[in-house]
mmCIF file of C-alpha atoms in Angstrom:
data_model
loop_
_atom_site.group_PDB
_atom_site.id
_atom_site.type_symbol
_atom_site.label_atom_id
_atom_site.label_comp_id
_atom_site.label_asym_id
_atom_site.label_seq_id
_atom_site.Cartn_x
_atom_site.Cartn_y
_atom_site.Cartn_z
ATOM 1 C CA UNK A 1 15.383 -2.952 0.475
ATOM 2 C CA UNK A 2 12.181 -1.171 1.531
ATOM 3 C CA UNK A 3 10.073 -4.033 0.212
ATOM 4 C CA UNK A 4 12.099 -6.675 2.027
ATOM 5 C CA UNK A 5 11.914 -4.639 5.245
ATOM 6 C CA UNK A 6 8.121 -4.338 4.884
ATOM 7 C CA UNK A 7 7.907 -8.072 4.215
ATOM 8 C CA UNK A 8 9.882 -8.897 7.361
ATOM 9 C CA UNK A 9 7.966 -6.389 9.520
ATOM 10 C CA UNK A 10 4.502 -7.504 8.421
ATOM 11 C CA UNK A 11 5.364 -11.196 8.253
ATOM 12 C CA UNK A 12 6.484 -10.957 11.892
ATOM 13 C CA UNK A 13 3.113 -9.313 12.625
ATOM 14 C CA UNK A 14 1.328 -12.371 11.184
ATOM 15 C CA UNK A 15 0.608 -11.230 7.635
ATOM 16 C CA UNK A 16 0.556 -13.781 4.816
ATOM 17 C CA UNK A 17 2.971 -13.529 1.906
ATOM 18 C CA UNK A 18 -0.015 -13.100 -0.441
ATOM 19 C CA UNK A 19 -1.337 -10.106 1.504
ATOM 20 C CA UNK A 20 2.114 -8.524 1.776
ATOM 21 C CA UNK A 21 2.671 -8.964 -1.956
ATOM 22 C CA UNK A 22 -0.706 -7.359 -2.709
ATOM 23 C CA UNK A 23 0.131 -4.484 -0.380
ATOM 24 C CA UNK A 24 3.552 -4.005 -1.997
ATOM 25 C CA UNK A 25 2.004 -3.870 -5.465
ATOM 26 C CA UNK A 26 -0.275 -1.099 -4.290
ATOM 27 C CA UNK A 27 2.559 0.703 -2.494
ATOM 28 C CA UNK A 28 4.629 0.547 -5.683
ATOM 29 C CA UNK A 29 1.850 2.375 -7.518
ATOM 30 C CA UNK A 30 1.032 4.792 -4.695
ATOM 31 C CA UNK A 31 4.435 5.906 -3.404
ATOM 32 C CA UNK A 32 7.135 3.851 -5.136
ATOM 33 C CA UNK A 33 7.440 2.214 -1.686
ATOM 34 C CA UNK A 34 8.860 5.475 -0.332
ATOM 35 C CA UNK A 35 7.583 6.191 3.208
ATOM 36 C CA UNK A 36 8.324 9.918 2.859
ATOM 37 C CA UNK A 37 6.719 10.450 -0.549
ATOM 38 C CA UNK A 38 4.345 13.363 -1.128
ATOM 39 C CA UNK A 39 1.557 12.859 -3.664
ATOM 40 C CA UNK A 40 2.588 14.186 -7.078
ATOM 41 C CA UNK A 41 5.888 15.121 -5.375
ATOM 42 C CA UNK A 42 4.133 18.285 -4.144
ATOM 43 C CA UNK A 43 6.224 18.526 -0.979
ATOM 44 C CA UNK A 44 4.418 20.061 1.972
ATOM 45 C CA UNK A 45 0.965 20.219 0.360
ATOM 46 C CA UNK A 46 -0.999 18.854 3.313
ATOM 47 C CA UNK A 47 -4.227 18.587 1.319
ATOM 48 C CA UNK A 48 -2.551 15.885 -0.798
ATOM 49 C CA UNK A 49 -1.483 12.370 0.096
ATOM 50 C CA UNK A 50 1.627 11.385 2.001
ATOM 51 C CA UNK A 51 3.515 8.242 2.966
ATOM 52 C CA UNK A 52 3.521 4.652 1.788
ATOM 53 C CA UNK A 53 -0.219 4.511 1.125
ATOM 54 C CA UNK A 54 -0.604 8.235 0.394
ATOM 55 C CA UNK A 55 -2.891 9.030 3.335
ATOM 56 C CA UNK A 56 -5.119 11.883 2.192
ATOM 57 C CA UNK A 57 -5.088 14.507 3.436
ATOM 58 C CA UNK A 58 -1.576 13.990 4.720
ATOM 59 C CA UNK A 59 -2.613 15.320 8.137
ATOM 60 C CA UNK A 60 -4.692 12.155 8.637
ATOM 61 C CA UNK A 61 -1.352 10.415 9.066
ATOM 62 C CA UNK A 62 0.999 13.167 10.269
ATOM 63 C CA UNK A 63 -1.358 14.278 13.053
ATOM 64 C CA UNK A 64 -1.634 10.652 14.173
ATOM 65 C CA UNK A 65 2.175 10.432 14.242
ATOM 66 C CA UNK A 66 2.311 13.515 16.466
ATOM 67 C CA UNK A 67 -0.308 12.023 18.790
ATOM 68 C CA UNK A 68 1.790 8.837 19.033
ATOM 69 C CA UNK A 69 5.031 10.776 19.696
ATOM 70 C CA UNK A 70 6.467 9.522 16.401
ATOM 71 C CA UNK A 71 8.749 12.418 15.535
ATOM 72 C CA UNK A 72 9.447 11.568 11.879
ATOM 73 C CA UNK A 73 6.456 10.544 9.748
ATOM 74 C CA UNK A 74 8.816 9.715 6.878
ATOM 75 C CA UNK A 75 10.267 6.757 8.812
ATOM 76 C CA UNK A 76 9.256 3.338 7.550
ATOM 77 C CA UNK A 77 8.347 2.097 11.027
ATOM 78 C CA UNK A 78 5.992 5.051 11.560
ATOM 79 C CA UNK A 79 4.164 4.225 8.320
ATOM 80 C CA UNK A 80 3.932 0.538 9.198
ATOM 81 C CA UNK A 81 2.769 1.269 12.732
ATOM 82 C CA UNK A 82 -0.077 3.337 11.256
ATOM 83 C CA UNK A 83 -1.077 0.508 8.921
ATOM 84 C CA UNK A 84 -1.123 -1.944 11.841
ATOM 85 C CA UNK A 85 -3.061 0.600 13.930
ATOM 86 C CA UNK A 86 -5.664 0.819 11.160
ATOM 87 C CA UNK A 87 -5.840 -2.971 10.990
ATOM 88 C CA UNK A 88 -6.221 -3.347 14.777
ATOM 89 C CA UNK A 89 -8.864 -0.618 15.009
ATOM 90 C CA UNK A 90 -10.741 -1.523 11.820
ATOM 91 C CA UNK A 91 -10.025 1.885 10.252
ATOM 92 C CA UNK A 92 -9.725 2.740 6.553
ATOM 93 C CA UNK A 93 -10.834 -0.613 5.131
ATOM 94 C CA UNK A 94 -14.366 -0.653 3.722
ATOM 95 C CA UNK A 95 -15.455 -4.058 2.442
ATOM 96 C CA UNK A 96 -17.326 -4.232 -0.849
ATOM 97 C CA UNK A 97 -19.804 -6.765 -2.232
ATOM 98 C CA UNK A 98 -16.998 -8.266 -4.308
ATOM 99 C CA UNK A 99 -14.424 -8.214 -1.500
ATOM 100 C CA UNK A 100 -16.608 -8.817 1.526
ATOM 101 C CA UNK A 101 -13.926 -9.413 4.143
ATOM 102 C CA UNK A 102 -12.208 -7.360 6.837
ATOM 103 C CA UNK A 103 -8.765 -5.799 6.808
ATOM 104 C CA UNK A 104 -7.730 -8.410 9.395
ATOM 105 C CA UNK A 105 -8.952 -11.201 7.112
ATOM 106 C CA UNK A 106 -7.073 -9.570 4.211
ATOM 107 C CA UNK A 107 -3.834 -9.498 6.220
ATOM 108 C CA UNK A 108 -3.768 -13.280 6.760
ATOM 109 C CA UNK A 109 -5.496 -14.381 3.560
ATOM 110 C CA UNK A 110 -4.257 -17.048 1.194
ATOM 111 C CA UNK A 111 -6.508 -15.806 -1.627
ATOM 112 C CA UNK A 112 -4.631 -15.127 -4.855
ATOM 113 C CA UNK A 113 -2.290 -12.152 -4.922
ATOM 114 C CA UNK A 114 -4.258 -10.717 -7.852
ATOM 115 C CA UNK A 115 -7.515 -10.858 -5.900
ATOM 116 C CA UNK A 116 -5.923 -9.371 -2.788
ATOM 117 C CA UNK A 117 -4.247 -6.612 -4.829
ATOM 118 C CA UNK A 118 -7.599 -5.588 -6.251
ATOM 119 C CA UNK A 119 -9.234 -5.845 -2.826
ATOM 120 C CA UNK A 120 -6.632 -3.528 -1.284
ATOM 121 C CA UNK A 121 -7.123 -1.047 -4.104
ATOM 122 C CA UNK A 122 -10.915 -1.016 -3.803
ATOM 123 C CA UNK A 123 -11.382 -1.495 -0.041
ATOM 124 C CA UNK A 124 -8.425 0.457 1.329
ATOM 125 C CA UNK A 125 -7.026 2.883 -1.243
ATOM 126 C CA UNK A 126 -10.326 3.704 -2.981
ATOM 127 C CA UNK A 127 -8.800 6.032 -5.632
ATOM 128 C CA UNK A 128 -10.854 8.079 -8.069
ATOM 129 C CA UNK A 129 -9.815 5.789 -10.931
ATOM 130 C CA UNK A 130 -10.930 2.270 -10.065
ATOM 131 C CA UNK A 131 -11.049 1.088 -13.666
ATOM 132 C CA UNK A 132 -10.345 -2.475 -14.671
ATOM 133 C CA UNK A 133 -7.008 -1.418 -16.156
ATOM 134 C CA UNK A 134 -5.913 0.103 -12.831
ATOM 135 C CA UNK A 135 -7.078 -3.000 -10.966
ATOM 136 C CA UNK A 136 -5.188 -5.254 -13.375
ATOM 137 C CA UNK A 137 -2.070 -3.108 -13.110
ATOM 138 C CA UNK A 138 -2.083 -3.336 -9.304
ATOM 139 C CA UNK A 139 -2.583 -7.104 -9.593
ATOM 140 C CA UNK A 140 0.438 -7.361 -11.936
ATOM 141 C CA UNK A 141 2.542 -5.394 -9.477
ATOM 142 C CA UNK A 142 1.452 -7.579 -6.569
ATOM 143 C CA UNK A 143 2.244 -10.748 -8.498
ATOM 144 C CA UNK A 144 5.668 -9.358 -9.418
ATOM 145 C CA UNK A 145 6.413 -8.718 -5.742
ATOM 146 C CA UNK A 146 5.217 -12.218 -4.869
ATOM 147 C CA UNK A 147 7.812 -13.583 -7.294
ATOM 148 C CA UNK A 148 10.485 -11.498 -5.593
ATOM 149 C CA UNK A 149 9.479 -12.551 -2.100
ATOM 150 C CA UNK A 150 9.374 -16.194 -3.112
ATOM 151 C CA UNK A 151 12.940 -15.843 -4.403
ATOM 152 C CA UNK A 152 12.060 -16.718 -7.998
ATOM 153 C CA UNK A 153 12.984 -13.354 -9.479
ATOM 154 C CA UNK A 154 15.753 -10.756 -9.177
ATOM 155 C CA UNK A 155 15.686 -8.217 -6.340
ATOM 156 C CA UNK A 156 13.480 -5.821 -8.301
ATOM 157 C CA UNK A 157 10.336 -7.045 -10.065
ATOM 158 C CA UNK A 158 9.774 -6.384 -13.734
ATOM 159 C CA UNK A 159 7.436 -3.432 -13.246
ATOM 160 C CA UNK A 160 5.373 -2.627 -16.344
ATOM 161 C CA UNK A 161 6.828 0.515 -17.863
ATOM 162 C CA UNK A 162 5.028 3.768 -17.205
ATOM 163 C CA UNK A 163 5.122 6.386 -19.917
ATOM 164 C CA UNK A 164 4.719 10.085 -19.259
ATOM 165 C CA UNK A 165 1.312 9.896 -20.884
ATOM 166 C CA UNK A 166 -0.077 7.441 -18.347
ATOM 167 C CA UNK A 167 2.012 8.299 -15.253
ATOM 168 C CA UNK A 168 -0.837 10.030 -13.445
ATOM 169 C CA UNK A 169 -3.139 7.119 -14.190
ATOM 170 C CA UNK A 170 -1.005 4.964 -11.919
ATOM 171 C CA UNK A 171 -0.167 7.695 -9.380
ATOM 172 C CA UNK A 172 3.554 7.868 -10.147
#
C-alpha cells in the first residue's frame, strides 16, 4: 500500500513511472518503504538515518518538518513533501560524470529503471557501499517495482532474499 500511495502522490506531481520505480527500489533497500523507520532500527538515535530515504542525521529531516509545522515526521506525506522540497530547491542530489543530470531531470526521465535506480543510489543516497553489487541490487528492486506498477506482477515484487549475513550490506 505504501508503494502504491507513493506512486499516486509522485505521479500526480509529474514524476515518470520509471523514476518512481527507481525511487521505490531504493526505498525498499533503505527503509522497507516505511516512512517512520530508524536506521538499523535504532529508535531515537538522531545521529543515524530516519524516514523513507534515511535522511542522515535524522535531524536534517525532523528539524525541517518542525520548521514546516509538520507535526509527525513519520507520516508518509511529510516524507514525500521533503523529497519534493529537495527536488524543487535542488538539494541533496549531486550529479556524477556517469549520471550527469539534475534531480528534476531524474524525476521525469524515461531512461531505464535500472539506470535511474543506480543514479538515485549514487547521486542522492550516496551510501558508503557503492559497489557494483549494491548498484545491481537496487536496479533489481527498481525493476521489480516497475513490474508491480505496470500491473504485470502481484502486489508485492519478488524481492531478492536477504540473509542475515548480508542484511547490513543492503541496509535492512
